[in-house]
């Protein structure tokens, strides 16, 4: 085989003549391994070219070429040997450094091959640096801040929070139209709750030890615990002063309570495994259920967003979701601490909503512990949990229990001092709704209010018995039983929870409450203070929302699959917009016609009157206005409105019917009252309509007209 044929491999003419010395150096000596292989495969062609060139240079090259062609088998062996030698040389050169190649070259230049090898520059990455793109400039601090802010603004939870806030403003409108002068629903209970926030903020700054001895119901003790306190809103009460600021504060917290409820339910549904649209359906249906429109005057009922938010944080911290189960690698004790803190804050807003939540958490902890150890006994393996997570649960649970006990102590003192304040089964029966209440909407519902007027008339106390969570929510939850991302057993558990909470919400109307509400009333501490079973509908609404979220998530997942398969894909946007229909429907069903009456103006006499004082006329409704007016300086006032009326206040109202006379004046002086304010605008049809202008010199008191009121100084 001749040297010019490809089959000779790396064989070259024997290096005995000048032609062998004059051959160009192989590229494998300084190239990469890939280049070495290419040079080895093409070496035969190069040797043929070298032989052709050598014939023009001299007769020695011709002789060597002829010899190489005639050598036959012997020459082939020599060529193979040369190929092996060249291959080894190429491998050695691949690991050698440039400096070592230069050092190994002959200094006298007599060796042509060595000299040529030393002159060849190695092929390396530096040859291609000129073609590389320029490095990106290091961003400045300003640009990094802008990027961080941009990422924050487009984050899912930022958008969810902003969306919940915007929706709250729209759905509660016109609450923020005249926020210093109007109150939603009515101006009785909202006036009381506006005073509660103002008092807690004021006294915690001025004299924290006097928190539970409020300026109302003078001279009663523990008067701040006569009703739910909204103590968790005390930081808001530290800003501003006077009735107008108290009304403004109430309206802001009213809107924020709706936003937090939406965000909390959204977070819980997302943590359990629902998609964004499904979670939004759960959040909106939980916050704007039609039955809650009747509770617009009860901020302590509407302030329920901490319940789902705390559950979402606890579930996230424990690495658990309804869709994916327990995932130990997702545990995070920080979320557990946050969940217990939010739960404690929710409890501080009042026991009307917080007490059932506390018992639910206690039951959830017990069930989780039983399932944990049962699985360990069944499998013989310890389920990963961790000391840090256990410590977080213990410390968080202790904090939650501590807040509960500190909040409960004043209420137990009130029960001790006023035993008649405790509820009875007869009281519970008055507020227990029938089954028809679950399909009856309150009058504030824009969609169903007018249509259900006849059904409401058949209810004994419709403000607490119209418990419709929404027909759209019912339909979505029913669909979630058949088509959902939740497992079948989880759907059945959610359904069981819906039915059970409905039975409890009926109070004594469900088989007289023998198997539901009455055992809780008789055996659970504090449960006897809950007079309105229908408010347990809050849990029914949340469970229905989770069932609906499972159905809507399954729908959106299916639509996503269909749009990905369609060719062309133009119907895709329309199908995806169709998935927003459930969210739109539950939002529309939550529209309201809630009135926003103007708050009675504070009398000028209340701004300068010295306490302790009594404002006449006095009754449950008017006294709530007096409490709001007293936020100007918080003087001690005998007036007060709450869930019950102390007997002493009853005596004051009875004796003062004849004021001003000697008997009433002496009685008020005995209590320590120094000032009496009689409101002219409220005396029509009362005994004071005649006596308001009567002379008082013989009674040893003074009388002064201040604006539209008469001020008596005792």
XYZ file of C-alpha atoms in Angstrom, residues 156-157 160 260-274 279 282-283 286 304-322 325 327 330-344 346 357 360-361 364 389 393 486 539 542 546:
69
model
C -47.860 36.719 43.638
C -48.411 37.686 47.269
C -52.828 39.169 46.004
C -57.295 40.480 55.388
C -60.105 37.930 55.282
C -59.788 37.639 51.503
C -56.008 37.358 51.645
C -56.122 34.835 54.493
C -58.562 32.490 52.773
C -56.594 32.836 49.520
C -53.376 31.908 51.319
C -54.982 28.883 52.966
C -56.389 27.563 49.689
C -53.036 28.078 47.941
C -51.156 26.294 50.701
C -53.546 23.365 50.532
C -52.869 23.027 46.798
C -55.461 25.113 44.943
C -57.883 30.258 45.754
C -62.256 30.710 48.171
C -61.055 34.124 49.394
C -65.320 33.578 52.445
C -61.895 36.874 60.954
C -59.017 36.967 58.467
C -56.525 35.794 61.079
C -58.210 32.377 61.195
C -57.399 31.166 57.650
C -54.126 33.097 57.575
C -52.867 31.417 60.767
C -53.931 28.002 59.460
C -52.093 28.652 56.184
C -48.900 29.642 58.013
C -49.044 26.637 60.334
C -49.652 24.268 57.426
C -46.758 25.788 55.495
C -44.431 25.604 58.467
C -45.235 21.920 58.937
C -44.776 21.148 55.228
C -48.335 19.916 54.802
C -50.922 20.481 52.102
C -54.202 18.824 51.251
C -49.732 15.535 51.939
C -43.515 16.779 52.845
C -40.662 21.762 53.268
C -40.759 22.229 57.046
C -39.863 25.693 58.343
C -40.149 26.650 61.992
C -40.306 30.379 61.142
C -43.723 29.950 59.566
C -44.875 28.002 62.616
C -43.949 30.876 64.928
C -45.709 33.317 62.587
C -48.822 31.126 62.508
C -49.099 30.974 66.298
C -48.552 34.739 66.562
C -51.350 35.449 64.084
C -53.592 32.980 65.914
C -52.925 34.753 69.221
C -56.937 36.756 66.221
C -61.009 28.925 66.707
C -60.439 23.985 66.696
C -56.672 24.450 67.067
C -56.282 19.787 65.379
C -40.355 22.318 64.744
C -45.103 24.320 68.321
C -58.666 17.049 46.088
C -66.561 27.726 59.359
C -64.659 28.426 54.707
C -62.230 25.007 49.877
